[in-house]
Coordinates of C-alpha atoms in Angstrom, one line a residue:
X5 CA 0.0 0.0 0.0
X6 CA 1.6 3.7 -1.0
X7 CA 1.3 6.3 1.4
X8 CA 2.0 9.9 0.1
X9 CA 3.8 12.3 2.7
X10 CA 0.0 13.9 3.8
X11 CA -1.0 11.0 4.7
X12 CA 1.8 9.8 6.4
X13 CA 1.8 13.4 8.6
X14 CA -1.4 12.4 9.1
X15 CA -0.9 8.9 10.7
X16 CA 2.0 9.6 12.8
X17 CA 0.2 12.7 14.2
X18 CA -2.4 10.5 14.9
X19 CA -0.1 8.1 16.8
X20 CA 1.4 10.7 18.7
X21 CA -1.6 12.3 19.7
X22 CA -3.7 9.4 20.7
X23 CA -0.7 7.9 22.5
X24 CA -0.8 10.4 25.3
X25 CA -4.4 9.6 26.0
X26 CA -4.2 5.6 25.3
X27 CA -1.1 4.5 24.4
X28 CA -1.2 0.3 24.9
X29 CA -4.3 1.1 22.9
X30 CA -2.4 2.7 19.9
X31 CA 0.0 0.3 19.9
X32 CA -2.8 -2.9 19.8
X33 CA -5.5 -1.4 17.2
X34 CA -2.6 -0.7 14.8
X35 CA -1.0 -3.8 15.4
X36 CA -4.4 -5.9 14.7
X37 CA -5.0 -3.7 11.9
X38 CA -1.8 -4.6 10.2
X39 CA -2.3 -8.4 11.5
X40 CA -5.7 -8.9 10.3
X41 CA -4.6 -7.4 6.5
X42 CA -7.1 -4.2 7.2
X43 CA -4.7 -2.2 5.9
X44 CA -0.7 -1.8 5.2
X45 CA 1.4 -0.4 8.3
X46 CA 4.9 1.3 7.1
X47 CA 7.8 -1.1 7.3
X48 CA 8.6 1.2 10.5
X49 CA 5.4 -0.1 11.8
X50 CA 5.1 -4.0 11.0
X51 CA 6.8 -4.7 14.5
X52 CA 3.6 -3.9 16.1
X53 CA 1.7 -6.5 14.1
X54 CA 3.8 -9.7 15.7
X55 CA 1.8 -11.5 17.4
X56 CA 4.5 -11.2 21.0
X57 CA 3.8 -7.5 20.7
X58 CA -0.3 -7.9 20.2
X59 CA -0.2 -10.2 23.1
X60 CA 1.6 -7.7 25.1
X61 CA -0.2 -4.5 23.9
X62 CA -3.4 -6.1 24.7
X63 CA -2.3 -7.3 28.1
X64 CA -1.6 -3.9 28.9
X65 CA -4.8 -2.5 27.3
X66 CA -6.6 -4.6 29.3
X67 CA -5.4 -3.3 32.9
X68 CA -5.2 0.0 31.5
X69 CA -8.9 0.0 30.1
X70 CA -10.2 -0.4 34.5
X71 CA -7.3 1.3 35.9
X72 CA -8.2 4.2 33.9
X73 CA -11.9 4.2 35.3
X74 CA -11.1 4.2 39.3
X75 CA -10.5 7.7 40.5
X76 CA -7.2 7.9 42.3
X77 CA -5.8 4.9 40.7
X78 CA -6.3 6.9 37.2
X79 CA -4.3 9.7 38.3
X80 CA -1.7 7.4 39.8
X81 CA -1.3 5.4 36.0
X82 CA -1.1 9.2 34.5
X83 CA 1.6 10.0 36.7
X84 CA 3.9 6.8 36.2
X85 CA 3.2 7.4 32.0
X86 CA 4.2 10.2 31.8
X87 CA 7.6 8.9 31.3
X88 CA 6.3 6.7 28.7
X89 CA 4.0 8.1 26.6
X90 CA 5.9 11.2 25.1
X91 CA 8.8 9.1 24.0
X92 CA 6.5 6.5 23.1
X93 CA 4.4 8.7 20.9
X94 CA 7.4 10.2 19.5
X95 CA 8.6 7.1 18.4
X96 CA 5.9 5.4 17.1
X97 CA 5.8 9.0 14.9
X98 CA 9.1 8.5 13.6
X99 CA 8.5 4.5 12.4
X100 CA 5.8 6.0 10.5
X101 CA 8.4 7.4 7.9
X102 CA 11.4 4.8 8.7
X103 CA 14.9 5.1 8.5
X104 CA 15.2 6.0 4.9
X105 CA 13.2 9.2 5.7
X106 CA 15.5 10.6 8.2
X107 CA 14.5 14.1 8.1
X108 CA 10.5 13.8 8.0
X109 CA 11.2 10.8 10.6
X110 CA 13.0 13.8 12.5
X111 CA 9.8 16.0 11.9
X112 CA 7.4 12.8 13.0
X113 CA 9.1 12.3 16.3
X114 CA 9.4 16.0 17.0
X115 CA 5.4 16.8 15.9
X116 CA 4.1 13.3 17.9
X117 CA 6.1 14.2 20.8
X118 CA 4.8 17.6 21.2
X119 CA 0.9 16.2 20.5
X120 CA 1.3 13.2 23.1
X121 CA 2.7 15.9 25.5
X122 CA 0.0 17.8 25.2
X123 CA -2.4 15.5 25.1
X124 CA -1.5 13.4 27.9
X125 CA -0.9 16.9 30.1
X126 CA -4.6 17.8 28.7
X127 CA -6.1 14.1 30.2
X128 CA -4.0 13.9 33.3
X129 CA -5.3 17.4 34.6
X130 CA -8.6 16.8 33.4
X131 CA -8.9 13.7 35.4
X132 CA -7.5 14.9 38.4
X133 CA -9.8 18.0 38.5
X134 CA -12.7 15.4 38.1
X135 CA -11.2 13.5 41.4
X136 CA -12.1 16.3 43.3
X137 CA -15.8 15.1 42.9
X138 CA -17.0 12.5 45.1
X139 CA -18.9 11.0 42.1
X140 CA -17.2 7.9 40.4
X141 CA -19.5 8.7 37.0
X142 CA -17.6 11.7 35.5
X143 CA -14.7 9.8 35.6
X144 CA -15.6 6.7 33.7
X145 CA -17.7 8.9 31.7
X146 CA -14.5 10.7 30.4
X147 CA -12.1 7.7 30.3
X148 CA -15.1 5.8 27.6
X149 CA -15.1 9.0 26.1
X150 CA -10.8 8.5 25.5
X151 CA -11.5 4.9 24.4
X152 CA -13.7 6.5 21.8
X153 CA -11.9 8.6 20.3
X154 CA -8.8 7.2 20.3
X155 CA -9.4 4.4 17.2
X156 CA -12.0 7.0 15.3
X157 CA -9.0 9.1 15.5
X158 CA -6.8 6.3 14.4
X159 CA -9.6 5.7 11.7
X160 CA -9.7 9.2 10.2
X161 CA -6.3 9.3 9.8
X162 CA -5.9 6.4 7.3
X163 CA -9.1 7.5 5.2
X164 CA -9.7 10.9 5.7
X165 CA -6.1 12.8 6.4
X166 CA -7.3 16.1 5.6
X167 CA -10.3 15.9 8.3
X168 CA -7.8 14.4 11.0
X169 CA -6.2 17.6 10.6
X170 CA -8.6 19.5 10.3
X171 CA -10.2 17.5 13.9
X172 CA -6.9 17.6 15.4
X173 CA -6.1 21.4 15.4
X174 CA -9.8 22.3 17.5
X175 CA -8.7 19.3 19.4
X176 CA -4.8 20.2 20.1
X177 CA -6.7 24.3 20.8
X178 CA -9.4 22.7 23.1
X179 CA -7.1 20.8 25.3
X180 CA -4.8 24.0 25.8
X181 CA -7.7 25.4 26.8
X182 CA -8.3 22.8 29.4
X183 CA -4.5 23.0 30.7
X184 CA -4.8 26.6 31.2
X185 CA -8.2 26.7 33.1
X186 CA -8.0 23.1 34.9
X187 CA -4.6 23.9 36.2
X188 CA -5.6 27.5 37.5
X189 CA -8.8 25.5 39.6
X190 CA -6.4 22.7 40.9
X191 CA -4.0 25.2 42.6
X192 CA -6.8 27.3 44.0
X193 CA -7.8 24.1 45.7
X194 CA -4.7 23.2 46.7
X195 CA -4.3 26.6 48.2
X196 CA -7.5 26.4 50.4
X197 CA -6.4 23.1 50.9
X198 CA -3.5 24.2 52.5
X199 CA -5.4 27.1 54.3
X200 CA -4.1 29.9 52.3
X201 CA -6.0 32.5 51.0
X202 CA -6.5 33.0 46.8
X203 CA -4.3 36.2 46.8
X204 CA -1.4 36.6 49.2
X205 CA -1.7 39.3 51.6
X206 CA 0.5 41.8 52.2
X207 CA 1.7 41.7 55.7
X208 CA 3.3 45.7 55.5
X209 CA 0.3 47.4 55.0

């Protein structure tokens, strides 16, 4: 199957953007896709299509698809991921173009970084603003909303690049939106948590 370059933008953005919010999941669905003959992964790619990496990737999608839905324990696998899912989306951006494409490998890994950065940032402060509710529903309403998204993403990428792209920049804009206003809530809380006042007073007037 031929790829032009669009296209293959397109995939490895996908792959770094979806692999900050479900990463195992990334790795599995394109994996199967490639196994099952759906569709030709980039010889960068093929790896995930063994059947030792499925079995792992869907190991791992497995615990990650409940750990995801208990609040605290959520936060907790956001935390320890953070150290995977940026490289991993990075790389799993590069493979897209190979080693015979160094420079728009370079470009991949740099663009699929920065996407899994800040989508992972974007879910991780999401779902601990949501922990602050005593109610167990927003939180499993949000991570089946990730598990959504993340193979319709994967989806529109191979068939319709232009609309990924298109989906992907109010996406990427939404989520820094959520960074900015979560973030500004979760350190007024921890402030009153801590018994501090919102603005500091000044003790020389």
């Amino acid at each position: 199957m031929s790829l032009d370059t669009p296209q293959l933008l397109a995939i490895a953005a996908a792959l770094g953007w979806a692999s900050g919010l479900r990463l195992y999941a990334v790795v599995f669905l394109t994996g199967m896709a490639g196994f099952m003959g759906w569709t030709g992964l980039p010889e960068g790619l093929e790896l995930l299509q063994h059947p030792a990496m499925l079995a792992a990737s869907g190991t791992m999608l497995f615990i990650e698809f409940f750990a995801d839905k208990i609040p605290g324990v959520d936060t907790l696998w956001d935390l320890v991921h953070t150290v995977v899912r940026i490289p991993a989306g990075a790389a799993l951006a590069a493979s897209v173009f190979g080693a015979d494409q160094a420079t728009w490998a370079m470009v991949a890994a740099l663009m699929g970084g920065t996407l899994a950065a800040t989508s992972h940032v974007s879910k991780a402060t999401t779902r601990a603003a949501l922990n602050t509710s005593p109610e167990p529903f927003s939180n499993i309403g949000m991570s089946l909303l990730g598990d959504g998204i993340v193979p319709a993403a994967l989806w529109l990428s191979w068939a319709h690049p232009m609309a990924f792209f298109a989906a992907l920049a109010v996406a990427v804009v939404l989520m820094v939106a959520l960074i900015v206003v979560l973030s500004q809530f979760l350190r007024m809380l921890v402030r009153r948590v801590r018994g501090r006042p919102s603005e500091p007073e000044n003790r020389y007037v």
